[in-house]
mmCIF file of C-alpha atoms in Angstrom:
data_model
loop_
_atom_site.group_PDB
_atom_site.id
_atom_site.type_symbol
_atom_site.label_atom_id
_atom_site.label_comp_id
_atom_site.label_asym_id
_atom_site.label_seq_id
_atom_site.Cartn_x
_atom_site.Cartn_y
_atom_site.Cartn_z
ATOM 1 C CA MET A 1 -113.305 -48.416 -27.567
ATOM 2 C CA GLU A 2 -113.185 -49.898 -23.597
ATOM 3 C CA ASN A 3 -112.156 -52.801 -23.557
ATOM 4 C CA SER A 4 -115.704 -55.168 -22.081
ATOM 5 C CA LYS A 5 -116.269 -57.918 -24.682
ATOM 6 C CA ASP A 6 -120.029 -56.866 -23.718
ATOM 7 C CA ASN A 7 -120.143 -52.668 -23.973
ATOM 8 C CA MET A 8 -117.758 -51.886 -26.906
ATOM 9 C CA ARG A 9 -117.900 -48.360 -27.538
ATOM 10 C CA ILE A 10 -116.595 -46.804 -30.424
ATOM 11 C CA ASN A 11 -116.787 -43.355 -31.146
ATOM 12 C CA TRP A 12 -114.532 -41.381 -33.918
ATOM 13 C CA PHE A 13 -115.990 -37.448 -33.778
ATOM 14 C CA PRO A 14 -112.403 -35.299 -35.532
ATOM 15 C CA GLY A 15 -112.490 -32.179 -35.373
ATOM 16 C CA HIS A 16 -112.909 -31.556 -39.150
ATOM 17 C CA MET A 17 -116.382 -33.485 -38.791
ATOM 18 C CA ALA A 18 -118.001 -30.851 -35.783
ATOM 19 C CA LYS A 19 -116.802 -27.958 -38.521
ATOM 20 C CA ALA A 20 -117.858 -30.231 -41.480
ATOM 21 C CA GLN A 21 -121.162 -30.208 -39.778
ATOM 22 C CA ARG A 22 -121.651 -26.326 -39.437
ATOM 23 C CA MET A 23 -121.030 -26.195 -42.559
ATOM 24 C CA MET A 24 -123.431 -27.892 -43.860
ATOM 25 C CA ARG A 25 -126.325 -26.054 -41.711
ATOM 26 C CA GLU A 26 -125.305 -23.331 -43.274
ATOM 27 C CA HIS A 27 -125.099 -24.575 -47.301
ATOM 28 C CA VAL A 28 -128.458 -26.594 -46.712
ATOM 29 C CA LYS A 29 -130.375 -23.443 -47.468
ATOM 30 C CA LEU A 30 -129.028 -23.473 -51.095
ATOM 31 C CA VAL A 31 -129.962 -26.620 -51.995
ATOM 32 C CA ASP A 32 -133.317 -28.068 -53.739
ATOM 33 C CA VAL A 33 -132.925 -31.419 -52.208
ATOM 34 C CA VAL A 34 -130.375 -33.592 -50.339
ATOM 35 C CA ILE A 35 -129.140 -37.132 -50.919
ATOM 36 C CA GLU A 36 -128.071 -39.279 -48.144
ATOM 37 C CA LEU A 37 -126.530 -42.202 -49.560
ATOM 38 C CA VAL A 38 -125.980 -44.750 -46.850
ATOM 39 C CA ASP A 39 -124.069 -47.947 -46.906
ATOM 40 C CA ALA A 40 -127.183 -50.940 -48.950
ATOM 41 C CA ARG A 41 -124.856 -53.517 -45.870
ATOM 42 C CA ILE A 42 -125.873 -51.503 -43.150
ATOM 43 C CA PRO A 43 -128.601 -49.207 -44.178
ATOM 44 C CA LEU A 44 -129.905 -48.313 -41.121
ATOM 45 C CA SER A 45 -126.447 -48.125 -39.375
ATOM 46 C CA SER A 46 -124.716 -46.016 -41.880
ATOM 47 C CA ALA A 47 -127.706 -43.519 -41.185
ATOM 48 C CA ASN A 48 -126.520 -40.144 -39.836
ATOM 49 C CA PRO A 49 -129.620 -39.253 -37.296
ATOM 50 C CA VAL A 50 -128.482 -35.413 -37.154
ATOM 51 C CA ILE A 51 -129.537 -35.540 -41.094
ATOM 52 C CA ALA A 52 -132.876 -35.066 -40.574
ATOM 53 C CA ASP A 53 -132.053 -32.748 -37.987
ATOM 54 C CA ILE A 54 -129.891 -30.984 -40.589
ATOM 55 C CA ILE A 55 -131.990 -30.665 -43.434
ATOM 56 C CA GLU A 56 -135.028 -29.822 -41.784
ATOM 57 C CA ASN A 57 -137.979 -29.973 -44.778
ATOM 58 C CA LYS A 58 -135.852 -30.777 -47.965
ATOM 59 C CA PRO A 59 -136.848 -33.220 -49.677
ATOM 60 C CA ARG A 60 -134.267 -35.869 -49.621
ATOM 61 C CA VAL A 61 -133.579 -39.116 -51.435
ATOM 62 C CA VAL A 62 -131.701 -42.123 -49.817
ATOM 63 C CA ALA A 63 -129.237 -44.259 -52.318
ATOM 64 C CA LEU A 64 -128.035 -47.376 -50.874
ATOM 65 C CA ASN A 65 -124.748 -47.210 -52.064
ATOM 66 C CA LYS A 66 -122.797 -50.901 -52.703
ATOM 67 C CA ALA A 67 -125.667 -52.447 -53.230
ATOM 68 C CA ASP A 68 -123.411 -55.251 -55.186
ATOM 69 C CA LEU A 69 -122.646 -56.216 -51.665
ATOM 70 C CA ALA A 70 -125.398 -56.262 -50.052
ATOM 71 C CA GLU A 71 -128.180 -58.846 -50.257
ATOM 72 C CA THR A 72 -131.075 -57.940 -52.823
ATOM 73 C CA ALA A 73 -133.664 -59.011 -51.412
ATOM 74 C CA TRP A 74 -132.784 -57.026 -48.400
ATOM 75 C CA THR A 75 -132.074 -54.103 -50.436
ATOM 76 C CA GLU A 76 -135.390 -54.365 -51.454
ATOM 77 C CA ARG A 77 -136.957 -54.682 -48.292
ATOM 78 C CA TRP A 78 -134.615 -51.873 -47.309
ATOM 79 C CA ILE A 79 -136.587 -49.788 -49.831
ATOM 80 C CA GLU A 80 -139.676 -50.274 -48.916
ATOM 81 C CA THR A 81 -139.098 -49.729 -45.638
ATOM 82 C CA PHE A 82 -137.802 -45.867 -46.129
ATOM 83 C CA ARG A 83 -140.677 -45.475 -48.656
ATOM 84 C CA SER A 84 -143.013 -46.309 -46.119
ATOM 85 C CA GLN A 85 -140.763 -43.189 -44.633
ATOM 86 C CA GLY A 86 -142.006 -40.927 -47.255
ATOM 87 C CA LEU A 87 -138.392 -40.957 -48.255
ATOM 88 C CA GLN A 88 -137.514 -41.814 -51.975
ATOM 89 C CA ALA A 89 -134.929 -44.141 -52.261
ATOM 90 C CA VAL A 90 -133.324 -46.328 -54.531
ATOM 91 C CA ALA A 91 -130.850 -48.967 -54.942
ATOM 92 C CA ILE A 92 -126.587 -48.228 -56.945
ATOM 93 C CA ASP A 93 -123.252 -49.196 -57.327
ATOM 94 C CA SER A 94 -121.372 -45.909 -57.568
ATOM 95 C CA MET A 95 -118.232 -47.821 -59.222
ATOM 96 C CA THR A 96 -120.539 -49.597 -61.859
ATOM 97 C CA GLY A 97 -123.321 -46.615 -61.853
ATOM 98 C CA LYS A 98 -125.744 -49.224 -61.976
ATOM 99 C CA GLY A 99 -128.810 -47.212 -60.329
ATOM 100 C CA THR A 100 -127.862 -44.189 -61.006
ATOM 101 C CA LYS A 101 -129.757 -42.753 -63.716
ATOM 102 C CA SER A 102 -133.140 -43.635 -61.508
ATOM 103 C CA LEU A 103 -131.546 -41.684 -58.891
ATOM 104 C CA ILE A 104 -130.591 -38.707 -60.698
ATOM 105 C CA SER A 105 -134.318 -39.140 -61.816
ATOM 106 C CA LYS A 106 -135.979 -39.043 -58.257
ATOM 107 C CA VAL A 107 -133.378 -36.234 -57.710
ATOM 108 C CA GLU A 108 -135.083 -34.120 -60.240
ATOM 109 C CA GLN A 109 -138.287 -35.620 -58.664
ATOM 110 C CA GLY A 110 -137.684 -34.545 -55.413
ATOM 111 C CA ALA A 111 -136.304 -30.749 -56.154
ATOM 112 C CA SER A 112 -139.729 -30.458 -59.026
ATOM 113 C CA ALA A 113 -141.385 -28.473 -56.032
ATOM 114 C CA ALA A 114 -138.760 -26.296 -55.287
ATOM 115 C CA ILE A 115 -137.900 -25.469 -58.738
ATOM 116 C CA ALA A 116 -141.653 -24.618 -59.851
ATOM 117 C CA LYS A 117 -141.810 -21.656 -57.036
ATOM 118 C CA LEU A 118 -138.885 -20.204 -58.625
ATOM 119 C CA VAL A 119 -140.977 -20.105 -61.942
ATOM 120 C CA ASP A 120 -143.928 -19.154 -60.467
ATOM 121 C CA LYS A 121 -141.884 -16.340 -59.133
ATOM 122 C CA GLY A 122 -140.686 -15.292 -62.504
ATOM 123 C CA VAL A 123 -137.151 -16.880 -62.102
ATOM 124 C CA ARG A 124 -136.062 -18.419 -65.219
ATOM 125 C CA PRO A 125 -135.541 -22.399 -64.540
ATOM 126 C CA ARG A 126 -132.069 -22.982 -63.849
ATOM 127 C CA ALA A 127 -130.250 -26.540 -62.686
ATOM 128 C CA VAL A 128 -131.089 -28.782 -59.684
ATOM 129 C CA ARG A 129 -129.377 -28.066 -56.711
ATOM 130 C CA ALA A 130 -128.334 -30.657 -54.417
ATOM 131 C CA MET A 131 -126.325 -31.889 -51.681
ATOM 132 C CA ILE A 132 -124.789 -35.115 -51.050
ATOM 133 C CA LEU A 133 -125.072 -36.123 -47.041
ATOM 134 C CA GLY A 134 -123.115 -39.266 -45.333
ATOM 135 C CA ILE A 135 -120.929 -40.736 -43.041
ATOM 136 C CA PRO A 136 -117.259 -41.612 -44.109
ATOM 137 C CA ASN A 137 -116.378 -44.243 -46.856
ATOM 138 C CA VAL A 138 -120.016 -45.046 -48.091
ATOM 139 C CA GLY A 139 -119.240 -43.777 -51.463
ATOM 140 C CA LYS A 140 -120.065 -40.202 -51.727
ATOM 141 C CA SER A 141 -116.769 -39.282 -54.466
ATOM 142 C CA SER A 142 -116.886 -42.161 -56.457
ATOM 143 C CA LEU A 143 -120.447 -41.943 -56.920
ATOM 144 C CA ILE A 144 -119.405 -38.146 -58.547
ATOM 145 C CA ASN A 145 -116.756 -39.558 -60.288
ATOM 146 C CA ARG A 146 -118.937 -41.865 -61.773
ATOM 147 C CA LEU A 147 -121.711 -39.060 -62.233
ATOM 148 C CA LEU A 148 -119.429 -36.974 -64.034
ATOM 149 C CA GLY A 149 -117.316 -39.900 -65.834
ATOM 150 C CA SER A 150 -114.365 -38.636 -64.968
ATOM 151 C CA ALA A 151 -111.861 -38.984 -61.588
ATOM 152 C CA THR A 152 -112.807 -35.945 -60.752
ATOM 153 C CA VAL A 153 -112.730 -35.605 -56.690
ATOM 154 C CA ARG A 154 -110.505 -36.933 -54.755
ATOM 155 C CA THR A 155 -111.131 -40.606 -53.322
ATOM 156 C CA ALA A 156 -109.375 -43.017 -51.045
ATOM 157 C CA ASP A 157 -110.466 -46.591 -49.286
ATOM 158 C CA LYS A 158 -110.473 -44.512 -45.782
ATOM 159 C CA PRO A 159 -112.325 -42.083 -44.688
ATOM 160 C CA GLY A 160 -112.757 -38.838 -44.166
ATOM 161 C CA VAL A 161 -110.422 -38.276 -47.364
ATOM 162 C CA THR A 162 -113.128 -35.347 -48.669
ATOM 163 C CA ARG A 163 -112.507 -32.113 -46.526
ATOM 164 C CA GLY A 164 -113.918 -29.071 -47.758
ATOM 165 C CA LYS A 165 -116.755 -27.683 -49.682
ATOM 166 C CA GLN A 166 -117.080 -28.222 -53.726
ATOM 167 C CA TRP A 167 -119.571 -28.049 -56.116
ATOM 168 C CA ILE A 168 -119.889 -29.471 -58.686
ATOM 169 C CA LYS A 169 -121.841 -29.462 -62.210
ATOM 170 C CA VAL A 170 -122.934 -32.880 -63.588
ATOM 171 C CA SER A 171 -124.934 -31.580 -66.570
ATOM 172 C CA ASN A 172 -126.952 -28.699 -67.389
ATOM 173 C CA ASN A 173 -129.629 -29.516 -65.409
ATOM 174 C CA LEU A 174 -128.166 -30.921 -62.257
ATOM 175 C CA GLU A 175 -125.431 -29.705 -59.758
ATOM 176 C CA LEU A 176 -124.025 -31.466 -56.580
ATOM 177 C CA LEU A 177 -122.868 -29.587 -53.286
ATOM 178 C CA ASP A 178 -120.243 -32.443 -51.798
ATOM 179 C CA THR A 179 -119.337 -32.196 -48.798
ATOM 180 C CA PRO A 180 -117.469 -34.063 -45.637
ATOM 181 C CA GLY A 181 -117.972 -37.199 -44.611
ATOM 182 C CA VAL A 182 -119.750 -37.110 -41.182
ATOM 183 C CA LEU A 183 -120.167 -39.105 -38.554
ATOM 184 C CA TRP A 184 -122.662 -38.193 -35.156
ATOM 185 C CA PRO A 185 -120.253 -37.046 -31.876
ATOM 186 C CA LYS A 186 -121.240 -40.409 -29.699
ATOM 187 C CA ILE A 187 -122.331 -43.821 -31.184
ATOM 188 C CA GLU A 188 -124.497 -44.995 -28.403
ATOM 189 C CA ASP A 189 -125.248 -48.444 -29.794
ATOM 190 C CA PRO A 190 -122.727 -51.093 -29.463
ATOM 191 C CA SER A 191 -123.935 -53.159 -32.559
ATOM 192 C CA VAL A 192 -123.727 -49.991 -34.275
ATOM 193 C CA ALA A 193 -120.343 -49.229 -33.862
ATOM 194 C CA LEU A 194 -119.157 -52.395 -34.457
ATOM 195 C CA ARG A 195 -121.075 -52.078 -38.209
ATOM 196 C CA LEU A 196 -119.324 -49.256 -39.039
ATOM 197 C CA ALA A 197 -116.142 -50.226 -38.003
ATOM 198 C CA ILE A 198 -116.339 -53.668 -39.989
ATOM 199 C CA THR A 199 -117.838 -51.751 -43.052
ATOM 200 C CA GLY A 200 -114.813 -49.103 -42.751
ATOM 201 C CA ALA A 201 -116.415 -46.029 -41.895
ATOM 202 C CA ILE A 202 -114.692 -45.876 -39.030
ATOM 203 C CA ASN A 203 -110.885 -45.103 -39.451
ATOM 204 C CA ASP A 204 -109.417 -49.126 -38.749
ATOM 205 C CA GLU A 205 -106.891 -47.405 -36.506
ATOM 206 C CA VAL A 206 -109.180 -46.371 -33.653
ATOM 207 C CA TYR A 207 -110.549 -49.011 -32.350
ATOM 208 C CA ASP A 208 -109.399 -52.656 -31.333
ATOM 209 C CA LEU A 209 -109.476 -55.121 -33.840
ATOM 210 C CA GLU A 210 -109.198 -58.330 -31.845
ATOM 211 C CA GLN A 211 -112.546 -57.155 -30.731
ATOM 212 C CA VAL A 212 -113.839 -56.246 -33.535
ATOM 213 C CA MET A 213 -113.137 -59.332 -35.359
ATOM 214 C CA ALA A 214 -114.165 -61.880 -32.729
ATOM 215 C CA LYS A 215 -117.522 -60.236 -32.794
ATOM 216 C CA PHE A 216 -117.534 -59.963 -36.231
ATOM 217 C CA LEU A 217 -116.387 -64.012 -36.351
ATOM 218 C CA THR A 218 -118.861 -65.110 -34.214
ATOM 219 C CA MET A 219 -121.654 -63.432 -36.564
ATOM 220 C CA LEU A 220 -120.616 -64.927 -40.133
ATOM 221 C CA ARG A 221 -120.632 -68.488 -37.866
ATOM 222 C CA GLU A 222 -123.759 -68.266 -36.793
ATOM 223 C CA ASP A 223 -125.502 -66.435 -40.203
ATOM 224 C CA TYR A 224 -122.842 -67.257 -42.623
ATOM 225 C CA SER A 225 -120.744 -70.650 -41.756
ATOM 226 C CA GLU A 226 -121.713 -72.247 -44.777
ATOM 227 C CA ARG A 227 -119.781 -69.354 -46.261
ATOM 228 C CA LEU A 228 -116.369 -69.490 -44.299
ATOM 229 C CA SER A 229 -116.658 -73.080 -44.849
ATOM 230 C CA GLU A 230 -116.476 -72.376 -48.585
ATOM 231 C CA ARG A 231 -114.144 -69.343 -48.733
ATOM 232 C CA TYR A 232 -111.625 -71.146 -46.518
ATOM 233 C CA LYS A 233 -112.067 -74.909 -47.257
ATOM 234 C CA LEU A 234 -113.415 -75.123 -43.352
ATOM 235 C CA THR A 235 -114.885 -78.253 -42.568
ATOM 236 C CA LEU A 236 -118.974 -77.780 -41.107
ATOM 237 C CA PRO A 237 -119.698 -77.464 -38.446
ATOM 238 C CA LEU A 238 -117.043 -74.632 -37.693
ATOM 239 C CA PRO A 239 -115.656 -73.914 -33.966
ATOM 240 C CA GLU A 240 -117.826 -72.443 -31.507
ATOM 241 C CA ASP A 241 -115.129 -70.153 -30.234
ATOM 242 C CA SER A 242 -114.036 -67.594 -32.336
ATOM 243 C CA GLU A 243 -110.382 -67.392 -31.256
ATOM 244 C CA GLU A 244 -110.114 -70.715 -32.424
ATOM 245 C CA LEU A 245 -112.563 -70.176 -35.853
ATOM 246 C CA LEU A 246 -109.449 -67.248 -36.439
ATOM 247 C CA ARG A 247 -106.630 -69.749 -36.331
ATOM 248 C CA LEU A 248 -108.297 -72.645 -38.375
ATOM 249 C CA ILE A 249 -108.712 -69.567 -40.932
ATOM 250 C CA GLY A 250 -105.294 -68.063 -40.276
ATOM 251 C CA SER A 251 -103.654 -71.397 -40.683
ATOM 252 C CA LYS A 252 -106.043 -72.366 -44.304
ATOM 253 C CA ARG A 253 -104.593 -68.866 -45.116
ATOM 254 C CA GLY A 254 -100.930 -69.717 -44.420
ATOM 255 C CA CYS A 255 -100.211 -66.872 -42.562
ATOM 256 C CA LEU A 256 -97.694 -68.400 -39.753
ATOM 257 C CA ARG A 257 -94.995 -67.505 -38.487
ATOM 258 C CA SER A 258 -92.106 -69.507 -37.389
ATOM 259 C CA GLY A 259 -92.816 -72.635 -35.704
ATOM 260 C CA GLY A 260 -96.429 -73.150 -37.293
ATOM 261 C CA VAL A 261 -97.403 -70.498 -34.879
ATOM 262 C CA VAL A 262 -100.571 -68.447 -36.962
ATOM 263 C CA ASP A 263 -100.392 -64.498 -37.091
ATOM 264 C CA CYS A 264 -103.927 -64.100 -35.947
ATOM 265 C CA ASP A 265 -103.323 -60.448 -36.466
ATOM 266 C CA LYS A 266 -102.508 -61.059 -40.270
ATOM 267 C CA ALA A 267 -105.519 -63.574 -40.403
ATOM 268 C CA ARG A 268 -108.026 -60.409 -39.061
ATOM 269 C CA LYS A 269 -106.704 -58.522 -41.450
ATOM 270 C CA ILE A 270 -107.534 -61.061 -44.116
ATOM 271 C CA ILE A 271 -110.998 -61.569 -42.967
ATOM 272 C CA LEU A 272 -112.149 -58.269 -42.896
ATOM 273 C CA ASN A 273 -110.662 -56.690 -46.020
ATOM 274 C CA GLU A 274 -111.393 -60.037 -48.021
ATOM 275 C CA PHE A 275 -115.620 -59.249 -46.408
ATOM 276 C CA ARG A 276 -115.313 -55.278 -47.511
ATOM 277 C CA GLY A 277 -113.887 -56.027 -50.649
ATOM 278 C CA GLY A 278 -116.836 -58.802 -51.767
ATOM 279 C CA LYS A 279 -114.884 -61.507 -51.649
ATOM 280 C CA LEU A 280 -116.843 -63.176 -48.881
ATOM 281 C CA GLY A 281 -119.893 -62.558 -51.032
ATOM 282 C CA GLN A 282 -123.142 -60.306 -50.203
ATOM 283 C CA PHE A 283 -123.969 -59.312 -46.693
ATOM 284 C CA THR A 284 -126.867 -57.346 -44.884
ATOM 285 C CA LEU A 285 -125.982 -56.673 -41.474
ATOM 286 C CA ASP A 286 -128.398 -54.863 -40.777
ATOM 287 C CA ARG A 287 -131.643 -57.277 -40.940
ATOM 288 C CA GLN A 288 -133.373 -55.775 -38.361
ATOM 289 C CA LEU A 289 -136.490 -53.801 -40.219
ATOM 290 C CA PRO A 290 -138.081 -50.517 -38.438
ATOM 291 C CA ASP A 291 -141.735 -51.041 -37.127
ATOM 292 C CA ARG A 292 -144.231 -49.012 -39.284
ATOM 293 C CA GLU A 293 -146.379 -47.294 -37.933
#
């Protein structure tokens, strides 16, 4: 990341991601339908732009995961937007299983034409084969675990844990090809980079936390000041300076060093973790819908 406060660039593309892209291109021909998992809080920012090129003409179902953390009205708008683009879309919560039955139904619908072609050729009907694609930490492994009903797939709250290809039998009618989470080589839009960092799609070790949280606090103050006020017992109006606001929150949360000095780094991590854990409420950070043609 550059040090400029106006030109933030976050690029994180480890070697295993390049390898994973090559693997996905090789194996996409094996599946009938693709499930693209995005973060419901950032449905556009978390959509990997290279996926359309990788899957070519395969049917695609967009699953907006972590819908419990996103604003319901905005999630509904995004679902309608995806559908207007000719894509199947559904909101899900992989932790509770909400929406997964609808997802399976849409996947089976998407694969119906491919299965019908096999039958027409005299091939005995088989299970639908689907590939799950998505950026790191969007919840692919959690979704598979929910579908299976057991913690079969290794998961972690850290991007890049799932590394290799796995075929997973969900039922007699559905088999999934799990793939590692993959970002694209260069994130051009600073606002996209910011949202990916905030939601945990990019490893926390590769960006400047101070810079990211300064921008995030400005965003929260402008759009969600009442949330901050309620959570951290602050008096409105909030300070316009993000550093002053940070110190105020840190003081309220007891992030103090000797002499009463606020531990700003500790305060930043608390705010970020509470946002990611839903303790600040529901957020949709992608609030600009693409133009409809």
